Amino acid sequence: MTSEKKDLPGWLIDSKLNTFSRKMGKKAVVYGLGETVRGINKRGWTYTSFCSDEPNHFEDKRSLYGAQNFFIIDDEDTVGYFWDTPESVEFDIGFSKIDEIIVRQTSPDVDIYVIEGKNKKEIVSEFRKLTGACYIPPKWAFGYGQSRWSYINEDEVREVVSKYEELGIPIDSVYLDIDYMERFKDFTINEEAFPDFAKFVKEMLDKGIHLVPIIDAGVKVEDGYSVYEEGVKNNYFCKKEDGTDLVAAVWPGKSHFPDFLNDEVRAWFGQKYKLLLDAGIDGFWNDMNEPAIFYTEDHLREVFDEIEEFKGKNLDIHSFFKFKEVVGDIDNNSEDFKRFYHNYDGVKIRHDKVHNLFGFNMTKAAGEAFEKISPDKRILMFSRASYIGMHRYGGVWTGDNKSWWSHLLLSIQQMPALNMCGFLYSGCDIGGFGADCTEDLLLRWLESGLFNPLYRNHAADYTRRQELYSFGETVDFKNIVGLRYALIPYIYSEFMKAALNNGMFYMPLAFEYKDERVNEIEDQLLVGESIMIAPIYKQNASGRYVYLPEDMKMVRFRSAFDYDEEVLQKGDHYVDVALNEVVIFIRPGHALPIAPVSKNVSDIDYSKIEWITYRCDASSYEMYNDDGYSRIN
Ligand code: MIG
């Protein structure tokens, strides 16, 4: 629906305020909006869709990195809506008025899609048909990944890998954070740290390890640096009102932002990944692409001028707070997003008008290039910022969470909402990015995220080490990650079926069951067709209540080869789950394949799969498998 045709059945439209509103019944549940704070049911808060570099995922935040404006209202009627606008838009879901949804648009020029279907699952699949086929990563990307900001040289990476080897803990990838680059310049290598990068990539691949380098959105301003020089020469960078290239500071220092909305710029930037692909790299993560801005040159100048006025004066309480604000609001300052422009097909567009498409188009640049450079082989790609439709080119990770129990729960709740929007290859930083992780938190996180397609342990600089060997005893870690590998045939099969059929991998219980209890379940999920999970997410908990919407078979794993089974009746149960255990629930008429533990994904032996079944035999499970690297869509 566009601005000319103002009618949206069931909604009141206020053209002056540019809002749409509708009532919600007492029991209505709202699902979706992708990566946001708070629970599975989005009621009771207001969410601003504006891609933001927000390292504090507190409950009171309104925006995180993604902009995924698709939601389903499950009321008397069940309907999906996609608010297609590249500008900021606010979804007030029972915040201003407890029984109302109010959508506040920035611009009236919005396409609103009403998505119908006979139930929530069908609405999701209709939405996904509309937005395109889901990105499919290589199969190795379902293995365990070890990351840290940063493993700074070859030897540090070697050390990580050899520790995993010695301990016999399976692993498929090690991530390279910004320090692998020469002074944070995209598509360069710090040659002191990695003297022969291609040789090192090969050395790692020979051990079954894929190195996954980060790519940042900002390009360093530096004479002699080819990416910078080509960009300047061809007018490939975002410009200010006066036509000069915007200077914003990010990790490389003063930087320019490639104008990813422009086809020619995307083609150019995308080809740059070839440098790393040629060195044998087959996976990337795109960061800082909201875009994150530490400061712009112009705003910094204004700040210094403003501070000048405070100098020598007696700061009363008001001017003190004003002073603090002037300095404290420098990074990701909202005014800075209005200081630069895109060239979209010859039309000059101010950035804030298209803000939510920036990270999407950076990832699209890579995706389009990969199709050309690597037409046969899939390349791993996931991004921090996103918009609806980016799921065709890559997955997402949920950014800078913290080593907090509340963020463990948040990471469970974000997954189904991301899946609704097509972001199937997704995951959080397991163990938490910021703050210090503990052994029990890491174990519980590896267990709760056991099925996350992206299964990566990542941590920030200056935090306690959280590689799996950092806490002393490693046997429990080894068993849990071993179990992950035993489950990869199931994870991959269910992921691929969801990807190819516009389905979801993780689903809220209410997408499958009709009894009212499930509408309030915020800490259990369905994973694929066969199982339900009910992770432990509380500190020091040795068990929890689980609601079974039907009879199920509980399987208690201590490892892939040490487990027991027990049938439980529909209803509530208190289930003990020791720190080294994973409990899952198999649905009636379904089966779960368990492979022998392997040292990496390519070694999984499908001929030795065992089955755990409940009221059926193994033949009732339709297993999807393929070579794991050929392109499919
Ligand atoms: O300003 O590259 O979310 O995963 O380790 C921080 C350093 C920049 C933010 C990413 C994080 C990454 C970090 N980056």
CSV table of N, CA, C and O and ligand atoms in Angstrom, one decimal, residues 53 65 149 177-178 214 216 251 285 287-288 294 384 397 399-400 429 433 456 458-459, ligand 1:
chain,number,residue,atom,x,y,z
A,53,ASP,N,24.2,0.5,16.1
A,53,ASP,CA,25.4,-0.1,16.7
A,53,ASP,C,25.2,0.0,18.2
A,53,ASP,O,25.6,1.0,18.8
A,65,TYR,N,20.6,-4.0,16.0
A,65,TYR,CA,21.3,-3.9,14.7
A,65,TYR,C,20.5,-4.1,13.5
A,65,TYR,O,20.8,-3.6,12.4
A,149,TRP,N,38.1,-11.4,19.8
A,149,TRP,CA,38.7,-10.1,19.3
A,149,TRP,C,40.0,-9.9,20.0
A,149,TRP,O,40.0,-9.5,21.1
A,177,ASP,N,39.3,-11.5,13.7
A,177,ASP,CA,38.7,-10.1,13.9
A,177,ASP,C,39.7,-9.1,13.4
A,177,ASP,O,40.7,-9.4,12.8
A,178,ILE,N,39.3,-7.8,13.6
A,178,ILE,CA,39.9,-6.7,12.8
A,178,ILE,C,41.5,-6.6,12.8
A,178,ILE,O,42.0,-6.0,11.9
A,214,ILE,N,36.8,-10.9,9.2
A,214,ILE,CA,35.8,-9.9,9.3
A,214,ILE,C,36.0,-8.8,8.3
A,214,ILE,O,37.2,-8.6,7.8
A,216,ASP,N,34.8,-4.7,7.6
A,216,ASP,CA,34.1,-3.6,8.2
A,216,ASP,C,33.6,-2.7,7.0
A,216,ASP,O,34.1,-2.7,5.9
A,251,TRP,N,37.1,2.1,13.2
A,251,TRP,CA,38.3,1.5,13.6
A,251,TRP,C,39.6,1.9,12.8
A,251,TRP,O,40.6,2.1,13.4
A,285,TRP,N,32.5,-12.4,7.8
A,285,TRP,CA,31.4,-11.7,8.6
A,285,TRP,C,31.5,-10.2,8.4
A,285,TRP,O,32.6,-9.6,8.4
A,287,ASP,N,30.8,-6.5,9.4
A,287,ASP,CA,30.6,-5.8,10.7
A,287,ASP,C,30.4,-4.2,10.5
A,287,ASP,O,30.8,-3.7,9.4
A,288,MET,N,30.0,-3.6,11.5
A,288,MET,CA,29.9,-2.1,11.6
A,288,MET,C,29.1,-1.5,10.4
A,288,MET,O,29.3,-0.3,10.1
A,294,PHE,N,32.0,6.4,15.0
A,294,PHE,CA,32.5,6.9,16.2
A,294,PHE,C,32.3,8.4,16.3
A,294,PHE,O,31.8,8.9,17.3
A,384,ARG,N,26.1,-8.0,10.6
A,384,ARG,CA,25.5,-7.5,11.8
A,384,ARG,C,24.2,-6.7,11.6
A,384,ARG,O,23.2,-7.0,12.1
A,397,TRP,N,24.4,-12.4,12.8
A,397,TRP,CA,24.6,-12.7,14.2
A,397,TRP,C,24.1,-11.6,15.1
A,397,TRP,O,24.0,-10.4,14.5
A,399,GLY,N,25.1,-9.7,17.4
A,399,GLY,CA,25.9,-8.6,17.9
A,399,GLY,C,26.4,-8.7,19.3
A,399,GLY,O,26.5,-9.8,19.8
A,400,ASP,N,26.7,-7.5,19.9
A,400,ASP,CA,27.5,-7.5,21.1
A,400,ASP,C,26.6,-7.8,22.4
A,400,ASP,O,26.4,-6.8,23.2
A,429,ASP,N,26.6,-14.7,19.9
A,429,ASP,CA,27.9,-15.0,20.4
A,429,ASP,C,27.7,-15.9,21.6
A,429,ASP,O,27.3,-15.4,22.7
A,433,PHE,N,29.6,-11.8,24.4
A,433,PHE,CA,30.7,-11.0,23.8
A,433,PHE,C,31.3,-10.2,24.9
A,433,PHE,O,32.5,-10.3,25.3
A,456,ARG,N,28.9,-20.3,17.3
A,456,ARG,CA,30.2,-19.6,17.4
A,456,ARG,C,30.4,-19.0,18.8
A,456,ARG,O,29.5,-18.3,19.3
A,458,HIS,N,32.3,-16.3,20.8
A,458,HIS,CA,33.0,-15.1,20.5
A,458,HIS,C,33.1,-14.2,21.7
A,458,HIS,O,32.1,-14.2,22.5
A,459,ALA,N,34.2,-13.5,21.9
A,459,ALA,CA,34.3,-12.6,23.1
A,459,ALA,C,35.1,-11.4,22.7
A,459,ALA,O,35.9,-11.4,21.8
B,1,MIG,O1,33.4,-1.7,17.7
B,1,MIG,O2,35.7,-6.0,15.4
B,1,MIG,O3,30.0,-6.8,17.0
B,1,MIG,O4,31.8,-8.9,17.1
B,1,MIG,O5,34.5,-8.4,17.7
B,1,MIG,C1,33.5,-3.1,17.9
B,1,MIG,C2,35.6,-5.8,16.8
B,1,MIG,C3,33.7,-3.7,16.5
B,1,MIG,C4,31.9,-5.3,16.9
B,1,MIG,C5,31.4,-6.6,16.6
B,1,MIG,C6,32.2,-7.6,17.4
B,1,MIG,C7,33.7,-7.5,17.0
B,1,MIG,C8,34.1,-6.0,17.2
B,1,MIG,N1,33.3,-5.1,16.5
